[in-house]
PDB file of C-alpha atoms in Angstrom:
ATOM      1  CA  GLY M  16       1.057  -6.058 -16.730  1.00 79.00           C
ATOM      2  CA  GLU M  17       0.354  -2.548 -15.138  1.00 85.00           C
ATOM      3  CA  ASN M  18       3.208  -0.403 -14.470  1.00 92.00           C
ATOM      4  CA  VAL M  19       3.177   2.947 -12.470  1.00 96.00           C
ATOM      5  CA  GLU M  20       5.823   5.502 -12.589  1.00 97.00           C
ATOM      6  CA  GLN M  21       5.901   8.322  -9.888  1.00 98.00           C
ATOM      7  CA  HIS M  22       7.842  11.482 -10.023  1.00 98.00           C
ATOM      8  CA  PRO M  23       9.627  13.265  -8.286  1.00 98.00           C
ATOM      9  CA  SER M  24      11.459  10.778  -5.767  1.00 97.00           C
ATOM     10  CA  THR M  25      11.862  13.645  -3.263  1.00 98.00           C
ATOM     11  CA  LEU M  26      10.296  16.897  -2.997  1.00 98.00           C
ATOM     12  CA  SER M  27      11.029  19.600  -0.639  1.00 98.00           C
ATOM     13  CA  VAL M  28       8.627  22.667  -0.307  1.00 97.00           C
ATOM     14  CA  GLN M  29       8.396  25.517   1.930  1.00 98.00           C
ATOM     15  CA  GLU M  30       5.592  25.391   4.379  1.00 98.00           C
ATOM     16  CA  GLY M  31       2.595  27.017   2.934  1.00 97.00           C
ATOM     17  CA  ASP M  32       3.493  26.420  -0.540  1.00 98.00           C
ATOM     18  CA  SER M  33       1.880  23.778  -2.773  1.00 98.00           C
ATOM     19  CA  ALA M  34       3.248  20.193  -3.597  1.00 98.00           C
ATOM     20  CA  VAL M  35       2.729  18.500  -6.751  1.00 98.00           C
ATOM     21  CA  ILE M  36       3.359  14.805  -7.308  1.00 98.00           C
ATOM     22  CA  LYS M  37       2.936  13.176 -10.790  1.00 98.00           C
ATOM     23  CA  CYS M  38       2.320   9.612 -11.964  1.00 98.00           C
ATOM     24  CA  THR M  39       1.775   7.744 -15.318  1.00 98.00           C
ATOM     25  CA  TYR M  40       0.268   4.229 -15.684  1.00 97.00           C
ATOM     26  CA  SER M  41       0.703   1.885 -18.678  1.00 95.00           C
ATOM     27  CA  ASP M  42      -2.535  -0.355 -18.627  1.00 92.00           C
ATOM     28  CA  SER M  43      -5.501   1.648 -20.302  1.00 91.00           C
ATOM     29  CA  ALA M  44      -7.968  -1.131 -18.421  1.00 89.00           C
ATOM     30  CA  SER M  45      -7.085   0.572 -15.041  1.00 92.00           C
ATOM     31  CA  ASN M  46      -9.940   2.647 -13.544  1.00 91.00           C
ATOM     32  CA  TYR M  47      -9.125   3.054  -9.955  1.00 91.00           C
ATOM     33  CA  PHE M  48      -6.353   5.475  -8.853  1.00 94.00           C
ATOM     34  CA  PRO M  49      -5.633   5.643  -4.985  1.00 94.00           C
ATOM     35  CA  TRP M  50      -3.091   7.783  -3.239  1.00 97.00           C
ATOM     36  CA  TYR M  51      -1.466   6.641  -0.045  1.00 96.00           C
ATOM     37  CA  LYS M  52       0.448   8.599   2.519  1.00 97.00           C
ATOM     38  CA  GLN M  53       3.002   6.625   4.593  1.00 96.00           C
ATOM     39  CA  GLU M  54       4.746   7.754   7.750  1.00 95.00           C
ATOM     40  CA  LEU M  55       7.865   6.026   8.924  1.00 91.00           C
ATOM     41  CA  GLY M  56       7.451   2.764  10.427  1.00 90.00           C
ATOM     42  CA  LYS M  57       3.628   2.760   9.638  1.00 93.00           C
ATOM     43  CA  GLY M  58       1.138   1.081   7.086  1.00 93.00           C
ATOM     44  CA  PRO M  59      -0.091   3.377   4.080  1.00 94.00           C
ATOM     45  CA  GLN M  60      -3.031   5.484   4.790  1.00 93.00           C
ATOM     46  CA  LEU M  61      -5.338   6.254   1.868  1.00 91.00           C
ATOM     47  CA  ILE M  62      -5.847  10.103   1.484  1.00 95.00           C
ATOM     48  CA  ILE M  63      -7.805  10.146  -1.617  1.00 95.00           C
ATOM     49  CA  ASP M  64      -8.697   8.289  -4.740  1.00 93.00           C
ATOM     50  CA  ILE M  65     -10.225   8.789  -8.033  1.00 93.00           C
ATOM     51  CA  ARG M  66     -12.048   6.607 -10.583  1.00 90.00           C
ATOM     52  CA  SER M  67     -11.784   6.833 -14.218  1.00 85.00           C
ATOM     53  CA  ASN M  68     -15.229   8.496 -14.730  1.00 85.00           C
ATOM     54  CA  VAL M  69     -14.068  11.640 -12.950  1.00 84.00           C
ATOM     55  CA  GLY M  70     -11.252  14.006 -14.047  1.00 91.00           C
ATOM     56  CA  GLU M  71     -10.736  15.761 -10.619  1.00 95.00           C
ATOM     57  CA  LYS M  72     -11.470  15.356  -7.045  1.00 95.00           C
ATOM     58  CA  LYS M  73     -10.882  17.434  -4.064  1.00 96.00           C
ATOM     59  CA  ASP M  74     -10.922  16.917  -0.297  1.00 95.00           C
ATOM     60  CA  GLN M  75     -10.008  20.196   1.679  1.00 96.00           C
ATOM     61  CA  ARG M  76      -6.254  20.818   0.928  1.00 97.00           C
ATOM     62  CA  ILE M  77      -5.827  17.797  -1.288  1.00 98.00           C
ATOM     63  CA  ALA M  78      -6.921  17.289  -4.880  1.00 98.00           C
ATOM     64  CA  VAL M  79      -6.424  14.701  -7.597  1.00 98.00           C
ATOM     65  CA  THR M  80      -6.733  14.956 -11.266  1.00 97.00           C
ATOM     66  CA  LEU M  81      -6.679  12.325 -13.955  1.00 96.00           C
ATOM     67  CA  ASN M  82      -5.888  12.415 -17.738  1.00 95.00           C
ATOM     68  CA  LYS M  83      -7.127   9.145 -19.093  1.00 93.00           C
ATOM     69  CA  THR M  84      -6.034  10.048 -22.553  1.00 93.00           C
ATOM     70  CA  ALA M  85      -2.543  10.724 -21.628  1.00 95.00           C
ATOM     71  CA  LYS M  86      -2.665   8.309 -18.704  1.00 96.00           C
ATOM     72  CA  HIS M  87      -1.609  10.585 -16.291  1.00 96.00           C
ATOM     73  CA  PHE M  88      -2.515  11.218 -12.689  1.00 97.00           C
ATOM     74  CA  SER M  89      -1.484  13.927 -10.172  1.00 98.00           C
ATOM     75  CA  LEU M  90      -1.804  14.717  -6.494  1.00 98.00           C
ATOM     76  CA  HIS M  91      -1.940  18.286  -5.393  1.00 98.00           C
ATOM     77  CA  ILE M  92      -1.428  19.353  -1.802  1.00 98.00           C
ATOM     78  CA  THR M  93      -1.924  23.268  -1.147  1.00 98.00           C
ATOM     79  CA  GLU M  94      -1.051  25.166   1.844  1.00 98.00           C
ATOM     80  CA  THR M  95       1.247  22.482   3.160  1.00 98.00           C
ATOM     81  CA  GLN M  96       2.009  21.922   6.701  1.00 97.00           C
ATOM     82  CA  PRO M  97       4.621  20.184   8.686  1.00 96.00           C
ATOM     83  CA  GLU M  98       2.524  17.127   9.170  1.00 96.00           C
ATOM     84  CA  ASP M  99       2.281  16.687   5.447  1.00 97.00           C
ATOM     85  CA  SER M 100       5.747  15.258   5.668  1.00 97.00           C
ATOM     86  CA  ALA M 101       5.630  11.541   4.519  1.00 97.00           C
ATOM     87  CA  VAL M 102       6.269   9.343   1.797  1.00 97.00           C
ATOM     88  CA  TYR M 103       3.342   9.247  -0.780  1.00 98.00           C
ATOM     89  CA  PHE M 104       2.525   6.592  -2.999  1.00 97.00           C
ATOM     90  CA  CYS M 105       0.232   6.675  -6.122  1.00 97.00           C
ATOM     91  CA  ALA M 106      -1.322   3.552  -7.412  1.00 95.00           C
ATOM     92  CA  ALA M 107      -3.348   1.974  -9.971  1.00 94.00           C
ATOM     93  CA  SER M 108      -5.879  -0.847 -10.261  1.00 89.00           C
ATOM     94  CA  TYR M 109      -8.466  -2.290 -12.234  1.00 80.00           C
ATOM     95  CA  SER M 110     -10.774  -1.983  -9.204  1.00 65.00           C
ATOM     96  CA  SER M 111     -10.058  -1.709  -5.519  1.00 55.00           C
ATOM     97  CA  ALA M 112     -11.071  -5.288  -5.054  1.00 59.00           C
ATOM     98  CA  SER M 113      -8.298  -6.237  -7.543  1.00 74.00           C
ATOM     99  CA  LYS M 114      -4.454  -6.010  -6.868  1.00 82.00           C
ATOM    100  CA  ILE M 115      -3.122  -2.547  -6.611  1.00 87.00           C
ATOM    101  CA  ILE M 116       0.313  -1.620  -8.346  1.00 90.00           C
ATOM    102  CA  PHE M 117       2.248   1.019  -6.522  1.00 94.00           C
ATOM    103  CA  GLY M 118       4.421   3.744  -7.873  1.00 96.00           C
ATOM    104  CA  SER M 119       7.981   4.190  -6.379  1.00 96.00           C
ATOM    105  CA  GLY M 120       7.073   6.750  -3.830  1.00 97.00           C
ATOM    106  CA  THR M 121       7.791  10.419  -3.251  1.00 98.00           C
ATOM    107  CA  ARG M 122       9.484  11.527  -0.264  1.00 97.00           C
ATOM    108  CA  LEU M 123       7.882  15.003   0.723  1.00 98.00           C
ATOM    109  CA  SER M 124       9.556  17.129   3.211  1.00 98.00           C
ATOM    110  CA  ILE M 125       8.035  20.471   4.477  1.00 97.00           C
ATOM    111  CA  ARG M 126      10.578  23.246   5.306  1.00 95.00           C
ATOM    112  CA  PRO M 127       9.411  25.471   7.953  1.00 91.00           C
TER     113      PRO M 127
ATOM    114  CA  GLY R  21     -14.146   2.858  10.448  1.00 69.00           C
ATOM    115  CA  ALA R  22     -12.242   0.384   8.205  1.00 87.00           C
ATOM    116  CA  VAL R  23      -9.282  -0.547  10.745  1.00 93.00           C
ATOM    117  CA  VAL R  24      -6.856  -3.258  10.123  1.00 95.00           C
ATOM    118  CA  SER R  25      -4.823  -4.493  12.793  1.00 96.00           C
ATOM    119  CA  GLN R  26      -1.464  -6.656  12.431  1.00 97.00           C
ATOM    120  CA  HIS R  27       0.304  -8.847  15.025  1.00 97.00           C
ATOM    121  CA  PRO R  28       2.928  -8.865  16.167  1.00 97.00           C
ATOM    122  CA  SER R  29       4.062  -5.107  15.234  1.00 97.00           C
ATOM    123  CA  TRP R  30       7.545  -6.499  15.114  1.00 97.00           C
ATOM    124  CA  VAL R  31       9.505  -9.921  15.565  1.00 97.00           C
ATOM    125  CA  ILE R  32      12.920 -11.095  15.725  1.00 97.00           C
ATOM    126  CA  CYS R  33      13.555 -14.714  14.920  1.00 96.00           C
ATOM    127  CA  LYS R  34      16.400 -17.132  14.451  1.00 96.00           C
ATOM    128  CA  SER R  35      17.148 -18.433  10.932  1.00 97.00           C
ATOM    129  CA  GLY R  36      15.562 -21.704  10.186  1.00 97.00           C
ATOM    130  CA  THR R  37      12.414 -20.988  12.408  1.00 97.00           C
ATOM    131  CA  SER R  38       9.083 -20.037  11.133  1.00 97.00           C
ATOM    132  CA  VAL R  39       7.028 -16.798  11.969  1.00 97.00           C
ATOM    133  CA  LYS R  40       3.244 -16.256  11.805  1.00 97.00           C
ATOM    134  CA  ILE R  41       1.740 -12.791  11.159  1.00 98.00           C
ATOM    135  CA  GLU R  42      -1.903 -12.046  11.798  1.00 97.00           C
ATOM    136  CA  CYS R  43      -3.858  -9.595   9.992  1.00 96.00           C
ATOM    137  CA  ARG R  44      -7.422  -8.600  11.236  1.00 96.00           C
ATOM    138  CA  SER R  45     -10.124  -6.426   9.845  1.00 94.00           C
ATOM    139  CA  LEU R  46     -11.560  -5.132  13.298  1.00 95.00           C
ATOM    140  CA  ASP R  47     -14.802  -3.263  11.970  1.00 93.00           C
ATOM    141  CA  PHE R  48     -15.632  -4.521   8.479  1.00 92.00           C
ATOM    142  CA  GLN R  49     -15.411  -8.021   6.591  1.00 92.00           C
ATOM    143  CA  ALA R  50     -12.895  -8.504   3.975  1.00 89.00           C
ATOM    144  CA  THR R  51     -13.543 -10.931   1.323  1.00 85.00           C
ATOM    145  CA  THR R  52     -10.116 -10.200  -0.144  1.00 90.00           C
ATOM    146  CA  MET R  53      -7.139  -9.334   1.684  1.00 93.00           C
ATOM    147  CA  PHE R  54      -3.713  -8.691   0.193  1.00 94.00           C
ATOM    148  CA  TRP R  55      -0.013  -9.240   1.603  1.00 96.00           C
ATOM    149  CA  TYR R  56       2.837  -6.861   0.585  1.00 96.00           C
ATOM    150  CA  ARG R  57       6.484  -6.667   1.581  1.00 96.00           C
ATOM    151  CA  GLN R  58       8.514  -3.503   1.672  1.00 95.00           C
ATOM    152  CA  PHE R  59      12.018  -2.983   1.928  1.00 93.00           C
ATOM    153  CA  PRO R  60      13.726   0.070   3.350  1.00 90.00           C
ATOM    154  CA  LYS R  61      13.110   3.318   1.194  1.00 89.00           C
ATOM    155  CA  GLN R  62      11.402   1.160  -1.303  1.00 93.00           C
ATOM    156  CA  SER R  63       7.770   0.777  -2.532  1.00 93.00           C
ATOM    157  CA  LEU R  64       5.124  -2.008  -1.546  1.00 93.00           C
ATOM    158  CA  MET R  65       5.549  -5.188  -3.682  1.00 93.00           C
ATOM    159  CA  LEU R  66       2.478  -7.310  -3.835  1.00 92.00           C
ATOM    160  CA  MET R  67       3.155 -10.904  -2.529  1.00 95.00           C
ATOM    161  CA  ALA R  68      -0.284 -12.637  -2.667  1.00 94.00           C
ATOM    162  CA  THR R  69      -3.948 -12.194  -2.719  1.00 92.00           C
ATOM    163  CA  SER R  70      -6.195 -14.084  -0.485  1.00 90.00           C
ATOM    164  CA  ASN R  71      -9.880 -14.721  -0.595  1.00 88.00           C
ATOM    165  CA  GLU R  72     -11.786 -16.066   2.299  1.00 84.00           C
ATOM    166  CA  GLY R  73     -11.963 -19.822   1.981  1.00 82.00           C
ATOM    167  CA  SER R  74      -9.949 -20.616  -0.998  1.00 84.00           C
ATOM    168  CA  LYS R  75      -6.250 -20.755  -1.781  1.00 87.00           C
ATOM    169  CA  ALA R  76      -4.234 -17.568  -2.210  1.00 92.00           C
ATOM    170  CA  THR R  77      -2.836 -16.407  -5.534  1.00 92.00           C
ATOM    171  CA  TYR R  78       0.900 -15.559  -5.346  1.00 95.00           C
ATOM    172  CA  GLU R  79       2.694 -13.067  -7.545  1.00 93.00           C
ATOM    173  CA  GLN R  80       5.343 -14.234  -9.750  1.00 92.00           C
ATOM    174  CA  GLY R  81       8.631 -15.047  -7.855  1.00 94.00           C
ATOM    175  CA  VAL R  82       6.932 -15.407  -4.519  1.00 95.00           C
ATOM    176  CA  GLU R  83       7.474 -18.978  -3.109  1.00 94.00           C
ATOM    177  CA  LYS R  84       4.165 -20.267  -2.148  1.00 92.00           C
ATOM    178  CA  ASP R  85       5.642 -23.037   0.171  1.00 94.00           C
ATOM    179  CA  LYS R  86       7.768 -20.329   1.929  1.00 96.00           C
ATOM    180  CA  PHE R  87       5.158 -17.937   2.491  1.00 97.00           C
ATOM    181  CA  LEU R  88       2.090 -19.668   3.552  1.00 96.00           C
ATOM    182  CA  ILE R  89      -1.236 -17.733   3.607  1.00 94.00           C
ATOM    183  CA  ASN R  90      -4.472 -18.757   5.194  1.00 91.00           C
ATOM    184  CA  HIS R  91      -7.619 -16.642   4.912  1.00 89.00           C
ATOM    185  CA  ALA R  92      -9.937 -18.518   7.313  1.00 83.00           C
ATOM    186  CA  SER R  93     -12.483 -16.014   8.051  1.00 90.00           C
ATOM    187  CA  LEU R  94     -13.810 -12.825   6.718  1.00 90.00           C
ATOM    188  CA  THR R  95     -11.781 -10.711   9.332  1.00 94.00           C
ATOM    189  CA  LEU R  96      -8.534 -12.827   9.696  1.00 94.00           C
ATOM    190  CA  SER R  97      -5.728 -13.838   7.395  1.00 94.00           C
ATOM    191  CA  THR R  98      -2.324 -15.196   8.316  1.00 96.00           C
ATOM    192  CA  LEU R  99       1.056 -15.230   6.765  1.00 97.00           C
ATOM    193  CA  THR R 100       3.653 -17.815   7.855  1.00 97.00           C
ATOM    194  CA  VAL R 101       7.262 -17.210   6.747  1.00 97.00           C
ATOM    195  CA  THR R 102       8.597 -20.900   7.063  1.00 97.00           C
ATOM    196  CA  SER R 103      12.200 -21.670   7.321  1.00 96.00           C
ATOM    197  CA  ALA R 104      13.081 -17.836   7.663  1.00 96.00           C
ATOM    198  CA  HIS R 105      16.382 -16.562   6.469  1.00 96.00           C
ATOM    199  CA  PRO R 106      18.111 -13.193   6.859  1.00 96.00           C
ATOM    200  CA  GLU R 107      16.966 -12.239   3.323  1.00 95.00           C
ATOM    201  CA  ASP R 108      13.395 -12.652   4.464  1.00 96.00           C
ATOM    202  CA  SER R 109      13.913  -9.719   6.815  1.00 96.00           C
ATOM    203  CA  SER R 110      11.343  -7.099   5.751  1.00 96.00           C
ATOM    204  CA  PHE R 111       8.346  -4.857   6.640  1.00 97.00           C
ATOM    205  CA  TYR R 112       5.152  -7.159   5.853  1.00 98.00           C
ATOM    206  CA  ILE R 113       1.859  -5.243   5.233  1.00 97.00           C
ATOM    207  CA  CYS R 114      -1.556  -6.437   4.798  1.00 96.00           C
ATOM    208  CA  SER R 115      -4.527  -4.695   3.503  1.00 94.00           C
ATOM    209  CA  GLY R 116      -8.218  -5.710   3.124  1.00 92.00           C
ATOM    210  CA  ASP R 117     -10.779  -4.561   0.833  1.00 88.00           C
ATOM    211  CA  ARG R 118     -14.034  -2.887   2.086  1.00 83.00           C
ATOM    212  CA  ALA R 119     -16.570  -1.156  -0.139  1.00 73.00           C
ATOM    213  CA  TYR R 120     -14.125  -0.823  -3.132  1.00 71.00           C
ATOM    214  CA  GLU R 121     -11.381   0.560  -1.171  1.00 80.00           C
ATOM    215  CA  GLN R 122      -8.411  -1.028   0.315  1.00 86.00           C
ATOM    216  CA  TYR R 123      -7.280  -0.270   3.992  1.00 90.00           C
ATOM    217  CA  PHE R 124      -3.740  -1.270   5.173  1.00 94.00           C
ATOM    218  CA  GLY R 125      -2.551  -2.577   8.464  1.00 96.00           C
ATOM    219  CA  PRO R 126       0.208  -0.933  10.295  1.00 96.00           C
ATOM    220  CA  GLY R 127       2.693  -3.592   9.169  1.00 97.00           C
ATOM    221  CA  THR R 128       4.963  -5.971  10.973  1.00 97.00           C
ATOM    222  CA  ARG R 129       8.738  -5.623  10.774  1.00 97.00           C
ATOM    223  CA  LEU R 130      10.380  -9.138  10.650  1.00 97.00           C
ATOM    224  CA  THR R 131      14.135  -9.440  11.536  1.00 97.00           C
ATOM    225  CA  VAL R 132      15.793 -12.843  10.877  1.00 97.00           C
ATOM    226  CA  THR R 133      19.173 -13.147  12.669  1.00 96.00           C
TER     227      THR R 133
END
């Protein structure tokens, strides 16, 4: 089955700097890669996703890149703000209607 | 749009009793709903996938007789934890599929004493 590895487990960056979180997946059949932000005591919130026919996608300060050959995908957050502090999960799936396998999560802290 | 609610948001029950958690898609119809559990500082682990009108598909290691899932309509799925024990204490989260994206509920914190 699919296995998703995520690094780093914790990340602390200065406000205004960029943050990068990296993930790898094992199943070459996976073609849907969402990223979720989870705040304490809340459910995950979809922040951006990418499908296998696209190499990069950007939404304001957030971007995701996908390297299908290497089975890597990454989340990039630019101009970080205090409200970006949360746990971020990458995930992989054959399609969004099928089960999603989550990475282990990255706890992002933004230093003022 | 794409809002999923859960009820209750938290519940405390005594060991041996059963607890029902509701998951509703408020502004869309979800043919497929998923149930996850999450332990503190850990990732989400899929428990089961439920499709409206059919039996749920459980992940390996999840006891289907203990975690009863009913997906009676396109907007409602329920998870019943039967004969709860302290080790069942966890954060339970549901999600619904809409337009090829999964949207998650706010979670239900279950504490079994």
